Amino acid sequence: DRLVIGIDPGLASTGWGIVLAAGNRLTHLGHGVIETSSKLDHQTRLVRIYESLVEVLDAWKPQEAGMETLYFAKNVTSALSVAEARGVVTLALGLRGLPLGEYSPNEIKQAVSGSGRSDKKIVQESVRLLLGLSSVPSPDHAADALAAAITRIHTVPLRY
């Protein structure tokens, strides 16, 4: 069995999702979003993401992680803040010795829906179907995090 956390990093909203893989069966165990207010100073927001993610890691004890790579953004300021959130997430995972797979948006679309050209709605519906859920997980950041966890499971064979 593999317990995998997927993470969709962002300064305002970092999504997370926990998926258990047992053989070919995927089971959704939980998901959520770590939100930080723009009213807080930048440093405090990064600390909140780190501390909240550590709580999630301590509660679920995943063995490995998947996260979307930073894609080129037209808005440099938002790209930088996402990159900083990614750094905080990477640090939290690294300090716990969790192997991290990083995947492009197209790799995630391919792994979850079977096509690298699928739109967001198709990917979210694929996440719902693969995890046997009655509705698409919300908010979007949590659904995207679950997609990253599924991608990790589908692209990295069981090694232990």
Backbone as numpy.savetxt, mean C-alpha at the origin, in Angstrom:
# Nx Ny Nz CAx CAy CAz Cx Cy Cz
1.92 -19.71 4.61 1.09 -18.51 4.61 1.96 -17.26 4.61
1.49 -16.25 3.93 2.21 -14.98 3.85 1.27 -13.86 4.28
1.75 -13.02 5.19 1.00 -11.86 5.64 1.69 -10.63 5.06
0.97 -9.92 4.17 1.58 -8.83 3.41 0.83 -7.52 3.66
1.59 -6.46 3.86 0.99 -5.13 3.95 1.28 -4.39 2.65
0.25 -3.76 2.11 0.41 -2.87 0.98 0.26 -1.46 1.48
1.04 -0.54 0.87 1.00 0.85 1.32 0.92 1.78 0.12
0.03 2.76 0.23 -0.10 3.82 -0.78 0.26 5.12 -0.07
1.53 5.56 -0.21 2.01 6.69 0.59 1.57 8.05 0.08
1.31 8.95 1.01 1.01 10.33 0.68 1.08 11.15 1.95
1.35 12.44 1.82 1.48 13.28 3.01 0.13 13.49 3.69
-0.90 13.76 2.92 -2.23 13.98 3.50 -2.91 12.68 3.86
-2.65 11.64 3.08 -3.36 10.37 3.25 -2.47 9.21 2.81
-2.12 8.35 3.75 -1.34 7.14 3.45 -2.25 5.94 3.69
-2.54 5.22 2.61 -3.39 4.04 2.73 -2.59 2.82 3.09
-3.21 1.89 3.81 -2.58 0.61 4.12 -3.63 -0.50 4.01
-3.17 -1.69 3.69 -4.07 -2.85 3.60 -3.30 -4.12 3.91
-3.94 -5.03 4.61 -3.32 -6.29 5.02 -4.01 -7.45 4.30
-3.20 -8.27 3.62 -3.73 -9.42 2.90 -2.96 -10.67 3.33
-3.71 -11.74 3.60 -3.12 -13.04 3.92 -3.21 -13.91 2.67
-2.08 -14.48 2.28 -2.05 -15.41 1.16 -1.79 -16.81 1.71
-2.72 -17.70 1.47 -2.57 -19.10 1.87 -2.81 -19.94 0.62
-1.74 -20.51 0.07 -1.87 -21.18 -1.21 -2.29 -20.17 -2.25
-3.35 -20.47 -3.01 -3.85 -19.53 -4.02 -4.93 -18.62 -3.48
-5.26 -18.77 -2.20 -6.36 -18.00 -1.63 -5.86 -16.71 -0.97
-6.53 -15.61 -1.32 -6.21 -14.32 -0.71 -7.33 -13.94 0.24
-6.94 -13.49 1.45 -7.93 -13.08 2.43 -7.62 -11.66 2.89
-8.63 -10.80 2.81 -8.52 -9.42 3.29 -8.65 -9.44 4.81
-7.65 -8.89 5.50 -7.72 -8.86 6.96 -8.05 -7.47 7.49
-7.61 -6.44 6.79 -7.90 -5.09 7.28 -7.32 -4.05 6.36
-7.83 -2.83 6.48 -7.28 -1.71 5.73 -7.65 -0.42 6.43
-6.96 0.63 6.07 -7.25 1.92 6.67 -6.42 3.01 6.03
-6.56 4.21 6.56 -5.84 5.36 6.04 -5.28 6.16 7.21
-4.03 6.57 7.06 -3.39 7.45 8.02 -3.50 8.86 7.43
-4.25 9.72 8.09 -4.46 11.07 7.55 -3.74 12.09 8.41
-3.16 13.10 7.74 -2.54 14.20 8.47 -3.12 15.51 7.95
-3.35 16.43 8.85 -3.97 17.71 8.51 -2.93 18.68 7.97
-3.32 19.43 6.94 -2.44 20.47 6.38 -2.23 21.60 7.39
-3.01 21.61 8.46 -2.82 22.63 9.51 -1.57 22.35 10.35
-1.13 21.09 10.34 0.08 20.73 11.09 1.32 21.12 10.31
2.44 21.34 11.03 3.67 21.62 10.31 4.17 20.33 9.65
5.01 20.51 8.64 5.46 19.41 7.79 6.12 18.28 8.59
7.01 18.64 9.47 7.74 17.65 10.27 6.77 16.82 11.12
5.81 17.47 11.74 4.83 16.78 12.57 4.02 15.79 11.73
3.68 16.17 10.51 2.91 15.28 9.63 3.70 14.00 9.33
5.00 14.15 9.04 5.83 12.98 8.75 5.97 12.08 9.98
6.11 12.70 11.14 6.19 11.93 12.39 4.89 11.15 12.62
3.75 11.79 12.37 2.44 11.12 12.52 2.32 9.91 11.61
2.76 10.06 10.34 2.72 8.93 9.41 3.56 7.78 9.94
4.78 8.11 10.38 5.68 7.09 10.91 5.08 6.38 12.12
4.65 7.17 13.10 4.13 6.57 14.34 2.86 5.76 14.09
1.99 6.26 13.23 0.75 5.53 12.93 1.05 4.24 12.18
1.99 4.28 11.25 2.34 3.07 10.51 2.98 2.04 11.45
3.82 2.49 12.36 4.43 1.59 13.34 3.32 0.88 14.16
2.27 1.62 14.52 1.15 1.00 15.24 0.49 -0.09 14.40
0.30 0.17 13.11 -0.29 -0.82 12.20 0.63 -2.05 12.10
1.92 -1.81 11.93 2.88 -2.92 11.83 2.90 -3.75 13.11
2.87 -3.09 14.25 2.89 -3.80 15.53 1.60 -4.59 15.75
0.48 -4.05 15.27 -0.81 -4.72 15.45 -0.93 -5.95 14.55
-0.50 -5.86 13.30 -0.72 -6.93 12.31 0.48 -7.85 12.12
1.69 -7.33 12.36 2.93 -8.10 12.20 3.07 -8.74 10.80
2.97 -7.92 9.74 3.17 -8.47 8.40 4.61 -8.94 8.21
4.82 -9.83 7.24 6.15 -10.38 6.97 6.83 -9.68 5.80
6.05 -9.00 4.96 6.61 -8.34 3.79 5.65 -7.25 3.34
6.13 -6.40 2.41 5.35 -5.23 2.02 5.44 -4.96 0.52
4.40 -4.29 0.02 4.39 -3.82 -1.36 3.96 -2.37 -1.38
4.56 -1.58 -2.29 4.25 -0.16 -2.37 4.43 0.31 -3.81
3.58 1.25 -4.22 3.70 1.80 -5.57 4.92 2.71 -5.63
5.66 2.64 -6.76 6.79 3.54 -6.95 6.26 4.95 -7.18
7.11 5.92 -6.99 6.74 7.31 -7.23 6.76 7.53 -8.74
5.62 7.86 -9.29 5.56 8.15 -10.71 5.78 9.65 -10.91
6.15 10.04 -12.09 6.40 11.45 -12.38 5.11 12.24 -12.19
5.19 13.27 -11.39 4.02 14.13 -11.15 4.26 15.50 -11.77
3.22 16.09 -12.30 3.35 17.43 -12.89 3.61 18.46 -11.79
3.05 18.23 -10.61 3.22 19.16 -9.51 4.42 18.73 -8.66
5.52 19.46 -8.79 6.77 19.10 -8.09 6.59 19.11 -6.58
5.85 20.08 -6.06 5.65 20.18 -4.61 4.96 18.94 -4.07
3.90 18.49 -4.74 3.21 17.29 -4.24 4.08 16.06 -4.43
4.87 16.01 -5.50 5.78 14.87 -5.70 6.80 14.79 -4.57
7.32 15.93 -4.15 8.30 15.95 -3.06 7.67 15.47 -1.77
6.46 15.91 -1.46 5.83 15.49 -0.21 5.49 14.00 -0.23
5.08 13.48 -1.39 4.85 12.03 -1.51 6.17 11.28 -1.33
7.24 11.81 -1.92 8.56 11.17 -1.77 8.99 11.14 -0.31
8.72 12.21 0.42 9.07 12.22 1.84 8.23 11.21 2.62
6.94 11.12 2.32 6.08 10.12 2.98 6.59 8.71 2.67
6.99 8.48 1.41 7.55 7.19 1.01 8.81 6.87 1.82
9.64 7.90 2.04 10.87 7.70 2.81 10.57 7.27 4.24
9.59 7.92 4.84 9.18 7.58 6.21 8.64 6.14 6.26
7.83 5.77 5.27 7.28 4.42 5.20 8.40 3.41 5.01
9.32 3.70 4.10 10.45 2.80 3.83 11.30 2.61 5.09
11.51 3.69 5.84 12.25 3.62 7.10 11.54 2.71 8.10
10.24 2.91 8.28 9.48 2.11 9.25 9.56 0.62 8.89
9.43 0.30 7.60 9.52 -1.10 7.16 10.93 -1.64 7.33
11.91 -0.82 6.96 13.32 -1.24 7.04 13.76 -1.51 8.47
13.30 -0.69 9.41 13.68 -0.90 10.81 13.10 -2.20 11.36
12.06 -2.72 10.72 11.48 -4.00 11.13 11.96 -5.16 10.27
12.86 -4.86 9.35 13.43 -5.90 8.49 12.43 -6.50 7.52
11.40 -5.72 7.13 10.38 -6.24 6.21 10.82 -6.03 4.77
10.92 -7.10 3.97 11.24 -6.93 2.55 10.15 -6.10 1.87
10.59 -5.16 1.02 9.68 -4.25 0.35 9.79 -4.41 -1.15
8.67 -4.69 -1.80 8.61 -4.67 -3.26 7.99 -3.37 -3.70
8.63 -2.71 -4.67 8.11 -1.45 -5.19 7.71 -1.66 -6.63
6.50 -1.21 -6.99 5.91 -1.53 -8.28 5.38 -0.28 -8.97
5.58 -0.22 -10.28 5.04 0.90 -11.06 3.52 0.77 -11.11
2.84 1.89 -11.38 1.38 1.80 -11.53 0.95 0.73 -12.55
1.68 0.62 -13.67 1.33 -0.39 -14.68 1.54 -1.81 -14.17
2.61 -2.03 -13.39 2.85 -3.37 -12.83 1.70 -3.76 -11.89
1.22 -2.80 -11.10 0.11 -3.07 -10.19 -1.16 -3.37 -10.97
-1.45 -2.56 -11.99 -2.63 -2.80 -12.82 -2.57 -4.20 -13.45
-1.40 -4.57 -13.97 -1.21 -5.87 -14.61 -1.42 -7.01 -13.62
-0.81 -6.89 -12.44 -0.88 -7.97 -11.44 -2.28 -8.16 -10.89
-3.03 -7.06 -10.77 -4.34 -7.13 -10.13 -5.46 -7.40 -11.13
-5.40 -6.73 -12.30 -6.51 -6.82 -13.25 -6.18 -7.60 -14.51
-4.89 -7.90 -14.72 -4.51 -8.62 -15.93 -4.14 -7.73 -17.09
-4.28 -6.41 -16.93 -3.91 -5.48 -18.00 -3.27 -4.23 -17.42
-2.12 -3.85 -17.97 -1.43 -2.65 -17.52 -2.14 -1.37 -17.93
-3.20 -1.51 -18.75 -3.93 -0.32 -19.21 -5.27 -0.13 -18.50
-5.56 -0.96 -17.51 -6.84 -0.85 -16.80 -6.96 0.49 -16.10
-8.19 1.03 -16.07 -8.38 2.27 -15.32 -8.60 1.95 -13.84
-8.64 3.00 -13.04 -8.72 2.87 -11.57 -9.93 2.05 -11.13
-11.07 2.27 -11.78 -12.30 1.55 -11.40 -12.16 0.04 -11.62
-11.54 -0.34 -12.73 -11.35 -1.76 -13.02 -10.39 -2.38 -12.00
-9.33 -1.67 -11.68 -8.37 -2.17 -10.68 -9.07 -2.35 -9.33
-9.87 -1.36 -8.93 -10.56 -1.45 -7.64 -11.57 -2.60 -7.62
-12.27 -2.80 -8.71 -13.21 -3.91 -8.80 -12.46 -5.25 -8.76
-11.29 -5.29 -9.40 -10.46 -6.51 -9.36 -10.00 -6.81 -7.94
-9.62 -5.76 -7.19 -9.25 -5.94 -5.78 -10.43 -6.53 -5.01
-11.61 -5.97 -5.24 -12.82 -6.46 -4.56 -13.04 -7.94 -4.86
-12.95 -8.32 -6.13 -13.18 -9.71 -6.53 -12.12 -10.65 -5.98
-10.84 -10.26 -6.10 -9.75 -11.11 -5.63 -9.82 -11.37 -4.12
-10.34 -10.38 -3.39 -10.41 -10.52 -1.93 -11.79 -10.98 -1.46
-12.70 -11.20 -2.40 -14.03 -11.70 -2.05 -14.83 -10.75 -1.18
-14.69 -9.44 -1.45 -15.39 -8.44 -0.64 -16.73 -8.08 -1.29
-17.67 -7.64 -0.47 -18.98 -7.28 -0.99 -18.98 -5.92 -1.68
-18.02 -5.06 -1.32 -17.92 -3.75 -1.98 -16.45 -3.38 -2.11
-16.19 -2.41 -2.99 -14.82 -1.93 -3.19 -14.35 -1.27 -1.90
-13.15 -1.63 -1.42 -12.65 -1.00 -0.20 -12.52 0.51 -0.38
-12.84 1.25 0.67 -12.70 2.70 0.58 -11.98 3.19 1.83
-11.36 4.36 1.78 -11.24 5.22 0.61 -10.28 4.67 -0.45
-10.11 5.41 -1.54 -9.26 4.98 -2.65 -7.85 4.60 -2.21
-7.28 5.36 -1.29 -5.90 5.08 -0.86 -5.78 3.70 -0.23
-6.81 3.27 0.48 -6.79 1.92 1.08 -6.93 0.85 -0.01
-7.79 1.09 -1.00 -7.94 0.15 -2.11 -6.63 0.04 -2.88
-5.96 1.17 -3.09 -4.67 1.16 -3.79 -3.61 0.42 -2.98
-3.66 0.55 -1.67 -2.71 -0.17 -0.81 -2.95 -1.68 -0.90
-4.21 -2.10 -0.90 -4.53 -3.52 -1.05 -4.03 -4.04 -2.39
-4.15 -3.22 -3.44 -3.65 -3.61 -4.77 -2.14 -3.82 -4.72
-1.43 -2.98 -3.97 0.03 -3.13 -3.84 0.38 -4.42 -3.10
-0.41 -4.77 -2.08 -0.18 -6.02 -1.35 -0.41 -7.22 -2.26
-1.48 -7.18 -3.05 -1.78 -8.28 -3.98 -0.67 -8.41 -5.02
-0.15 -7.27 -5.49 0.94 -7.29 -6.46 2.17 -7.96 -5.86
2.48 -7.64 -4.62 3.62 -8.28 -3.93 3.43 -9.80 -3.90
2.23 -10.23 -3.56 1.94 -11.66 -3.48 2.06 -12.32 -4.85
1.55 -11.67 -5.88 1.56 -12.25 -7.22 2.92 -12.21 -7.91
3.81 -11.31 -7.49 5.07 -11.16 -8.20 6.28 -11.75 -7.48
6.15 -12.01 -6.19 7.26 -12.59 -5.43 6.84 -13.97 -4.95
7.52 -15.02 -5.44 7.12 -16.36 -4.99 7.45 -16.58 -3.51
6.73 -17.51 -2.92 6.97 -17.87 -1.52 8.36 -18.47 -1.40
9.18 -17.93 -0.49 10.55 -18.40 -0.41 10.90 -19.09 0.91
9.95 -19.10 1.86 10.34 -19.67 3.15 9.47 -20.79 3.59
